[in-house]
Amino acid sequence: MKLKYLTFVLENCDSIEIEGKYVGDFLVDDLKTSIKRIACNSIDKIEVANTIAIEIHKDANKERYQFAQTQDEDCKQMTFERLDKCADITSIYFALEEDYVEPGQVPCEECYNYYVDWTGESEYINEAQKTYISKGGHLYIVIADGKKIEDFFDLQEIEDEEHMDFHFDMCDVGDEYSNPDRYENN
């Protein structure tokens, strides 16, 4: 299976979608399921990921508008700037898709939605969320209580641009490397 896309849902109810071709290392772990009352007349199944570690290629850092307000220049920002500036991811939604199918078949898709472990007293800032932008412009997000970026990613490796080019090439990540026809001779 391959990652088709992932969506970060933010505390202010905005969301940011990243195409799967931009996601390198990806971990959603330490999952917990609860069934509990969430409102006056509603009991629901809640799934929480207590550990998330994601590497996002610099090509995903695109201009975006908060709440799709394309007419309002004040709502314009870069994707990585928004994710780095505010530690407020509340949930992650992603779809996995079969990567090998017979010609004419539609790939099977599985969708997942997890709330994140929210730590601290603030309603707006999750103390469990850490972000890091490498010198090469790649974004690293870790959401895990008591953990840091370097608990999941080798900082020396992610600052080595030659190593990262090789890494993303091997994983078919980024605009240049996600093209399946790149090995064909013209």
CSV table of N, CA, C and O in Angstrom, one decimal, residues 12-114:
chain,number,residue,atom,x,y,z
A,12,ASN,N,-8.0,25.3,15.1
A,12,ASN,CA,-9.0,26.3,14.7
A,12,ASN,C,-10.0,25.8,13.6
A,12,ASN,O,-10.7,26.6,13.0
A,13,CYS,N,-10.0,24.5,13.4
A,13,CYS,CA,-10.9,23.8,12.4
A,13,CYS,C,-10.4,23.9,11.0
A,13,CYS,O,-11.1,23.5,10.1
A,14,ASP,N,-9.3,24.6,10.7
A,14,ASP,CA,-8.8,24.6,9.4
A,14,ASP,C,-8.1,23.2,9.2
A,14,ASP,O,-7.9,22.5,10.1
A,15,SER,N,-7.7,23.0,8.0
A,15,SER,CA,-7.0,21.7,7.7
A,15,SER,C,-5.9,21.9,6.6
A,15,SER,O,-6.0,22.8,5.8
A,16,ILE,N,-4.9,21.1,6.6
A,16,ILE,CA,-3.9,21.1,5.6
A,16,ILE,C,-3.7,19.7,5.0
A,16,ILE,O,-3.5,18.8,5.8
A,17,GLU,N,-3.9,19.6,3.7
A,17,GLU,CA,-3.7,18.3,3.1
A,17,GLU,C,-2.4,18.3,2.3
A,17,GLU,O,-2.0,19.2,1.7
A,18,ILE,N,-1.7,17.1,2.5
A,18,ILE,CA,-0.4,16.9,1.9
A,18,ILE,C,-0.5,15.6,1.0
A,18,ILE,O,-1.0,14.6,1.5
A,19,GLU,N,-0.1,15.7,-0.3
A,19,GLU,CA,-0.2,14.6,-1.1
A,19,GLU,C,0.8,13.5,-0.6
A,19,GLU,O,1.9,13.9,-0.2
A,20,GLY,N,0.5,12.3,-0.8
A,20,GLY,CA,1.4,11.2,-0.3
A,20,GLY,C,2.7,11.2,-1.0
A,20,GLY,O,3.7,10.8,-0.4
A,21,LYS,N,2.8,11.7,-2.2
A,21,LYS,CA,4.1,11.7,-2.9
A,21,LYS,C,5.2,12.6,-2.2
A,21,LYS,O,6.3,12.6,-2.5
A,22,TYR,N,4.7,13.4,-1.2
A,22,TYR,CA,5.6,14.3,-0.5
A,22,TYR,C,6.0,13.8,0.9
A,22,TYR,O,6.8,14.4,1.6
A,23,VAL,N,5.5,12.6,1.3
A,23,VAL,CA,5.7,12.1,2.7
A,23,VAL,C,6.8,11.0,2.6
A,23,VAL,O,6.6,10.0,1.9
A,24,GLY,N,7.9,11.3,3.4
A,24,GLY,CA,8.9,10.3,3.5
A,24,GLY,C,8.6,9.3,4.7
A,24,GLY,O,7.6,8.6,4.6
A,25,ASP,N,9.4,9.4,5.7
A,25,ASP,CA,9.2,8.5,6.8
A,25,ASP,C,7.9,8.9,7.5
A,25,ASP,O,7.5,10.1,7.6
A,26,PHE,N,7.1,7.8,7.9
A,26,PHE,CA,5.8,8.0,8.3
A,26,PHE,C,5.5,7.0,9.4
A,26,PHE,O,5.6,5.8,9.2
A,27,LEU,N,5.1,7.5,10.6
A,27,LEU,CA,4.8,6.6,11.7
A,27,LEU,C,3.5,7.1,12.5
A,27,LEU,O,3.5,8.3,12.9
A,28,VAL,N,2.5,6.3,12.6
A,28,VAL,CA,1.4,6.6,13.4
A,28,VAL,C,1.3,5.3,14.3
A,28,VAL,O,1.0,4.2,13.8
A,29,ASP,N,1.5,5.5,15.6
A,29,ASP,CA,1.8,4.4,16.5
A,29,ASP,C,1.2,4.6,17.9
A,29,ASP,O,0.7,5.7,18.2
A,30,ASP,N,1.2,3.6,18.7
A,30,ASP,CA,0.7,3.7,20.1
A,30,ASP,C,-0.7,4.1,20.1
A,30,ASP,O,-1.1,5.1,20.7
A,31,LEU,N,-1.5,3.3,19.3
A,31,LEU,CA,-2.9,3.6,19.1
A,31,LEU,C,-3.8,3.2,20.3
A,31,LEU,O,-3.6,2.1,20.9
A,32,LYS,N,-4.8,4.0,20.6
A,32,LYS,CA,-5.7,3.7,21.7
A,32,LYS,C,-7.1,3.9,21.3
A,32,LYS,O,-7.4,5.0,20.7
A,33,THR,N,-8.0,3.0,21.5
A,33,THR,CA,-9.4,3.1,21.2
A,33,THR,C,-10.2,3.2,22.4
A,33,THR,O,-10.1,2.4,23.4
A,34,SER,N,-11.2,4.2,22.5
A,34,SER,CA,-12.1,4.4,23.6
A,34,SER,C,-13.5,4.5,23.0
A,34,SER,O,-13.7,5.0,22.0
A,35,ILE,N,-14.4,4.1,23.8
A,35,ILE,CA,-15.8,4.4,23.5
A,35,ILE,C,-16.4,5.2,24.7
A,35,ILE,O,-16.3,4.7,25.8
A,36,LYS,N,-16.8,6.4,24.4
A,36,LYS,CA,-17.2,7.3,25.5
A,36,LYS,C,-18.2,8.3,25.1
A,36,LYS,O,-18.4,8.5,23.9
A,37,ARG,N,-18.8,8.9,26.0
A,37,ARG,CA,-19.8,10.0,25.8
A,37,ARG,C,-19.0,11.2,25.3
A,37,ARG,O,-18.1,11.6,26.0
A,38,ILE,N,-19.4,11.8,24.2
A,38,ILE,CA,-18.7,13.0,23.7
A,38,ILE,C,-19.7,14.2,23.7
A,38,ILE,O,-19.2,15.3,23.5
A,39,ALA,N,-20.9,13.9,23.9
A,39,ALA,CA,-21.9,15.0,23.9
A,39,ALA,C,-23.1,14.5,24.7
A,39,ALA,O,-23.2,13.3,25.1
A,40,CYS,N,-24.1,15.4,24.9
A,40,CYS,CA,-25.3,15.0,25.7
A,40,CYS,C,-25.9,13.7,25.3
A,40,CYS,O,-26.2,12.9,26.1
A,41,ASN,N,-26.2,13.6,24.0
A,41,ASN,CA,-26.9,12.4,23.5
A,41,ASN,C,-26.0,11.6,22.5
A,41,ASN,O,-26.5,11.1,21.5
A,42,SER,N,-24.7,11.6,22.7
A,42,SER,CA,-23.8,10.9,21.8
A,42,SER,C,-22.7,10.1,22.5
A,42,SER,O,-21.9,10.7,23.2
A,43,ILE,N,-22.6,8.9,22.2
A,43,ILE,CA,-21.5,8.0,22.6
A,43,ILE,C,-20.8,7.6,21.3
A,43,ILE,O,-21.5,7.2,20.4
A,44,ASP,N,-19.5,7.8,21.3
A,44,ASP,CA,-18.8,7.5,20.1
A,44,ASP,C,-17.5,6.8,20.3
A,44,ASP,O,-17.0,6.8,21.4
A,45,LYS,N,-17.0,6.2,19.3
A,45,LYS,CA,-15.7,5.5,19.3
A,45,LYS,C,-14.6,6.5,19.0
A,45,LYS,O,-14.7,7.2,17.9
A,46,ILE,N,-13.7,6.7,19.8
A,46,ILE,CA,-12.6,7.7,19.7
A,46,ILE,C,-11.3,6.9,19.5
A,46,ILE,O,-10.9,6.1,20.4
A,47,GLU,N,-10.5,7.2,18.5
A,47,GLU,CA,-9.2,6.6,18.3
A,47,GLU,C,-8.1,7.6,18.3
A,47,GLU,O,-8.2,8.6,17.7
A,48,VAL,N,-7.1,7.4,19.2
A,48,VAL,CA,-6.1,8.3,19.4
A,48,VAL,C,-4.7,7.7,19.1
A,48,VAL,O,-4.5,6.5,19.4
A,49,ALA,N,-3.9,8.5,18.4
A,49,ALA,CA,-2.5,8.1,18.1
A,49,ALA,C,-1.6,8.8,19.1
A,49,ALA,O,-1.6,10.1,19.0
A,50,ASN,N,-1.0,8.1,20.0
A,50,ASN,CA,-0.1,8.7,21.0
A,50,ASN,C,1.2,9.1,20.4
A,50,ASN,O,2.0,9.8,21.1
A,51,THR,N,1.6,8.5,19.3
A,51,THR,CA,2.9,8.8,18.7
A,51,THR,C,2.7,9.0,17.2
A,51,THR,O,2.2,8.1,16.5
A,52,ILE,N,3.2,10.1,16.7
A,52,ILE,CA,3.2,10.4,15.3
A,52,ILE,C,4.5,11.0,14.9
A,52,ILE,O,5.0,11.9,15.7
A,53,ALA,N,5.2,10.5,13.9
A,53,ALA,CA,6.4,11.1,13.4
A,53,ALA,C,6.4,11.1,11.9
A,53,ALA,O,6.2,10.0,11.3
A,54,ILE,N,6.5,12.2,11.3
A,54,ILE,CA,6.3,12.4,9.8
A,54,ILE,C,7.4,13.3,9.3
A,54,ILE,O,7.7,14.3,9.8
A,55,GLU,N,7.9,12.8,8.1
A,55,GLU,CA,8.9,13.6,7.4
A,55,GLU,C,8.2,14.1,6.1
A,55,GLU,O,7.6,13.2,5.3
A,56,ILE,N,8.3,15.4,5.8
A,56,ILE,CA,7.6,15.9,4.6
A,56,ILE,C,8.6,16.6,3.7
A,56,ILE,O,9.3,17.5,4.2
A,57,HIS,N,8.7,16.2,2.5
A,57,HIS,CA,9.6,16.8,1.5
A,57,HIS,C,9.3,18.3,1.3
A,57,HIS,O,8.2,18.7,1.3
A,58,LYS,N,10.4,19.0,1.0
A,58,LYS,CA,10.2,20.5,0.8
A,58,LYS,C,9.3,20.9,-0.4
A,58,LYS,O,8.7,22.0,-0.4
A,59,ASP,N,9.1,20.0,-1.3
A,59,ASP,CA,8.2,20.3,-2.5
A,59,ASP,C,6.7,20.5,-2.0
A,59,ASP,O,5.9,21.0,-2.7
A,60,ALA,N,6.4,20.0,-0.8
A,60,ALA,CA,5.0,20.1,-0.3
A,60,ALA,C,4.8,21.5,0.3
A,60,ALA,O,3.7,21.9,0.6
A,61,ASN,N,5.8,22.3,0.4
A,61,ASN,CA,5.7,23.6,1.0
A,61,ASN,C,5.2,24.6,0.0
A,61,ASN,O,5.9,25.4,-0.6
A,62,LYS,N,3.9,24.6,-0.1
A,62,LYS,CA,3.2,25.4,-1.1
A,62,LYS,C,2.4,26.5,-0.5
A,62,LYS,O,2.1,26.5,0.7
A,63,GLU,N,2.1,27.5,-1.3
A,63,GLU,CA,1.3,28.6,-0.8
A,63,GLU,C,-0.1,28.1,-0.6
A,63,GLU,O,-0.7,27.3,-1.4
A,64,ARG,N,-0.7,28.5,0.5
A,64,ARG,CA,-2.1,28.1,0.9
A,64,ARG,C,-2.9,29.2,1.5
A,64,ARG,O,-2.3,30.2,1.9
A,65,TYR,N,-4.2,29.1,1.5
A,65,TYR,CA,-5.0,30.1,2.1
A,65,TYR,C,-5.8,29.4,3.2
A,65,TYR,O,-6.4,28.3,3.0
A,66,GLN,N,-5.8,30.0,4.4
A,66,GLN,CA,-6.5,29.5,5.5
A,66,GLN,C,-8.0,29.4,5.1
A,66,GLN,O,-8.6,30.3,4.5
A,67,PHE,N,-8.6,28.3,5.5
A,67,PHE,CA,-10.1,28.1,5.3
A,67,PHE,C,-10.5,28.3,3.8
A,67,PHE,O,-11.6,28.7,3.5
A,68,ALA,N,-9.5,28.1,2.9
A,68,ALA,CA,-9.7,28.3,1.4
A,68,ALA,C,-10.2,29.7,1.1
A,68,ALA,O,-10.9,29.9,0.1
A,69,GLN,N,-9.8,30.7,1.8
A,69,GLN,CA,-10.2,32.1,1.5
A,69,GLN,C,-9.3,32.7,0.5
A,69,GLN,O,-8.5,33.6,0.7
A,70,THR,N,-9.4,32.2,-0.8
A,70,THR,CA,-8.5,32.7,-1.9
A,70,THR,C,-8.6,34.2,-2.2
A,70,THR,O,-7.8,34.7,-2.8
A,71,GLN,N,-9.7,34.8,-1.8
A,71,GLN,CA,-9.9,36.2,-2.1
A,71,GLN,C,-9.2,37.1,-1.1
A,71,GLN,O,-9.0,38.3,-1.3
A,72,ASP,N,-8.9,36.5,0.0
A,72,ASP,CA,-8.3,37.3,1.1
A,72,ASP,C,-6.8,37.1,1.3
A,72,ASP,O,-6.3,36.1,1.7
A,73,GLU,N,-6.0,38.1,0.8
A,73,GLU,CA,-4.5,38.0,0.9
A,73,GLU,C,-4.0,37.9,2.3
A,73,GLU,O,-2.9,37.3,2.5
A,74,ASP,N,-4.8,38.3,3.3
A,74,ASP,CA,-4.3,38.2,4.7
A,74,ASP,C,-4.3,36.7,5.1
A,74,ASP,O,-3.7,36.4,6.1
A,75,CYS,N,-5.1,35.9,4.4
A,75,CYS,CA,-5.2,34.5,4.8
A,75,CYS,C,-4.1,33.6,4.0
A,75,CYS,O,-4.1,32.4,4.2
A,76,LYS,N,-3.2,34.3,3.2
A,76,LYS,CA,-2.2,33.5,2.5
A,76,LYS,C,-1.0,33.2,3.3
A,76,LYS,O,-0.6,34.1,4.1
A,77,GLN,N,-0.5,32.0,3.2
A,77,GLN,CA,0.7,31.6,4.0
A,77,GLN,C,1.3,30.4,3.3
A,77,GLN,O,0.7,29.7,2.5
A,78,MET,N,2.5,30.1,3.7
A,78,MET,CA,3.2,28.9,3.2
A,78,MET,C,2.8,27.7,4.2
A,78,MET,O,2.7,27.9,5.4
A,79,THR,N,2.6,26.5,3.6
A,79,THR,CA,2.2,25.4,4.4
A,79,THR,C,3.1,25.1,5.6
A,79,THR,O,2.7,24.9,6.7
A,80,PHE,N,4.5,25.0,5.3
A,80,PHE,CA,5.4,24.7,6.4
A,80,PHE,C,5.4,25.8,7.5
A,80,PHE,O,5.6,25.5,8.7
A,81,GLU,N,5.3,27.1,7.1
A,81,GLU,CA,5.3,28.2,8.0
A,81,GLU,C,4.1,28.0,9.0
A,81,GLU,O,4.3,28.1,10.2
A,82,ARG,N,2.9,27.6,8.5
A,82,ARG,CA,1.8,27.4,9.4
A,82,ARG,C,2.0,26.3,10.3
A,82,ARG,O,1.7,26.4,11.5
A,83,LEU,N,2.5,25.1,9.8
A,83,LEU,CA,2.7,24.0,10.7
A,83,LEU,C,3.8,24.2,11.7
A,83,LEU,O,3.7,23.7,12.8
A,84,ASP,N,4.8,25.0,11.3
A,84,ASP,CA,5.9,25.3,12.2
A,84,ASP,C,5.5,26.3,13.3
A,84,ASP,O,6.0,26.2,14.4
A,85,LYS,N,4.7,27.3,12.9
A,85,LYS,CA,4.4,28.4,13.8
A,85,LYS,C,3.4,28.0,14.9
A,85,LYS,O,3.5,28.5,16.0
A,86,CYS,N,2.5,27.1,14.6
A,86,CYS,CA,1.5,26.8,15.6
A,86,CYS,C,1.5,25.2,15.9
A,86,CYS,O,1.3,24.5,15.0
A,87,ALA,N,1.7,24.9,17.1
A,87,ALA,CA,1.7,23.4,17.5
A,87,ALA,C,0.2,23.1,17.9
A,87,ALA,O,-0.1,22.9,19.1
A,88,ASP,N,-0.6,22.9,16.9
A,88,ASP,CA,-2.1,22.8,17.1
A,88,ASP,C,-2.7,21.7,16.3
A,88,ASP,O,-3.9,21.8,16.0
A,89,ILE,N,-2.0,20.7,15.9
A,89,ILE,CA,-2.6,19.6,15.1
A,89,ILE,C,-3.5,18.8,16.1
A,89,ILE,O,-3.0,18.4,17.1
A,90,THR,N,-4.8,18.7,15.8
A,90,THR,CA,-5.7,17.9,16.7
A,90,THR,C,-5.9,16.5,16.2
A,90,THR,O,-6.2,15.6,17.0
A,91,SER,N,-5.9,16.3,14.9
A,91,SER,CA,-6.0,14.9,14.4
A,91,SER,C,-5.4,14.8,13.0
A,91,SER,O,-5.0,15.8,12.4
A,92,ILE,N,-5.2,13.6,12.6
A,92,ILE,CA,-4.6,13.2,11.3
A,92,ILE,C,-5.5,12.3,10.6
A,92,ILE,O,-6.0,11.3,11.2
A,93,TYR,N,-5.8,12.6,9.4
A,93,TYR,CA,-6.6,11.7,8.5
A,93,TYR,C,-5.8,11.3,7.3
A,93,TYR,O,-5.1,12.2,6.7
A,94,PHE,N,-5.7,10.1,7.0
A,94,PHE,CA,-4.9,9.7,5.8
A,94,PHE,C,-5.5,8.5,5.1
A,94,PHE,O,-6.3,7.7,5.7
A,95,ALA,N,-5.2,8.4,3.8
A,95,ALA,CA,-5.7,7.3,3.0
A,95,ALA,C,-4.5,6.5,2.4
A,95,ALA,O,-3.5,7.1,1.9
A,96,LEU,N,-4.6,5.2,2.5
A,96,LEU,CA,-3.7,4.3,1.9
A,96,LEU,C,-4.3,3.7,0.7
A,96,LEU,O,-5.5,3.4,0.7
A,97,GLU,N,-3.5,3.4,-0.3
A,97,GLU,CA,-4.0,2.9,-1.6
A,97,GLU,C,-3.2,1.8,-2.1
A,97,GLU,O,-1.9,1.9,-2.0
A,98,GLU,N,-3.8,0.8,-2.7
A,98,GLU,CA,-3.0,-0.3,-3.3
A,98,GLU,C,-2.1,0.3,-4.3
A,98,GLU,O,-2.4,1.1,-5.1
A,99,ASP,N,-0.8,-0.2,-4.3
A,99,ASP,CA,0.1,0.4,-5.2
A,99,ASP,C,0.3,-0.5,-6.5
A,99,ASP,O,0.8,0.0,-7.5
A,100,TYR,N,-0.1,-1.7,-6.4
A,100,TYR,CA,-0.1,-2.6,-7.6
A,100,TYR,C,-1.4,-3.2,-7.9
A,100,TYR,O,-2.0,-3.9,-7.1
A,101,VAL,N,-2.0,-2.8,-9.1
A,101,VAL,CA,-3.3,-3.3,-9.5
A,101,VAL,C,-3.2,-3.7,-10.9
A,101,VAL,O,-2.4,-3.2,-11.7
A,102,GLU,N,-4.1,-4.6,-11.3
A,102,GLU,CA,-4.2,-5.0,-12.7
A,102,GLU,C,-4.7,-3.8,-13.6
A,102,GLU,O,-5.5,-3.0,-13.1
A,103,PRO,N,-4.3,-3.8,-14.8
A,103,PRO,CA,-4.8,-2.7,-15.7
A,103,PRO,C,-6.3,-2.7,-15.8
A,103,PRO,O,-6.9,-3.8,-15.8
A,104,GLY,N,-6.9,-1.6,-15.6
A,104,GLY,CA,-8.4,-1.4,-15.6
A,104,GLY,C,-9.0,-1.6,-14.3
A,104,GLY,O,-10.2,-1.3,-14.1
A,105,GLN,N,-8.3,-2.0,-13.3
A,105,GLN,CA,-8.8,-2.1,-11.9
A,105,GLN,C,-8.7,-0.8,-11.2
A,105,GLN,O,-7.7,-0.1,-11.4
A,106,VAL,N,-9.6,-0.6,-10.3
A,106,VAL,CA,-9.5,0.6,-9.4
A,106,VAL,C,-8.8,0.2,-8.1
A,106,VAL,O,-9.2,-0.9,-7.5
A,107,PRO,N,-7.8,0.9,-7.7
A,107,PRO,CA,-7.1,0.5,-6.5
A,107,PRO,C,-7.9,0.6,-5.2
A,107,PRO,O,-8.7,1.5,-5.1
A,108,CYS,N,-7.8,-0.4,-4.4
A,108,CYS,CA,-8.5,-0.4,-3.1
A,108,CYS,C,-7.9,0.7,-2.2
A,108,CYS,O,-6.7,0.9,-2.2
A,109,GLU,N,-8.8,1.4,-1.5
A,109,GLU,CA,-8.3,2.5,-0.6
A,109,GLU,C,-8.8,2.2,0.8
A,109,GLU,O,-10.0,1.8,1.0
A,110,GLU,N,-7.9,2.5,1.8
A,110,GLU,CA,-8.3,2.4,3.2
A,110,GLU,C,-8.1,3.8,3.8
A,110,GLU,O,-7.0,4.3,3.6
A,111,CYS,N,-9.0,4.2,4.6
A,111,CYS,CA,-8.9,5.6,5.2
A,111,CYS,C,-8.9,5.4,6.7
A,111,CYS,O,-9.5,4.5,7.3
A,112,TYR,N,-8.1,6.3,7.4
A,112,TYR,CA,-7.9,6.2,8.8
A,112,TYR,C,-8.0,7.6,9.4
A,112,TYR,O,-7.5,8.6,8.7
A,113,ASN,N,-8.5,7.8,10.6
A,113,ASN,CA,-8.7,9.0,11.2
A,113,ASN,C,-8.3,8.9,12.7
A,113,ASN,O,-8.9,8.1,13.4
A,114,TYR,N,-7.3,9.6,13.2
A,114,TYR,CA,-6.9,9.5,14.6
A,114,TYR,C,-6.7,10.9,15.2
A,114,TYR,O,-6.2,11.8,14.5
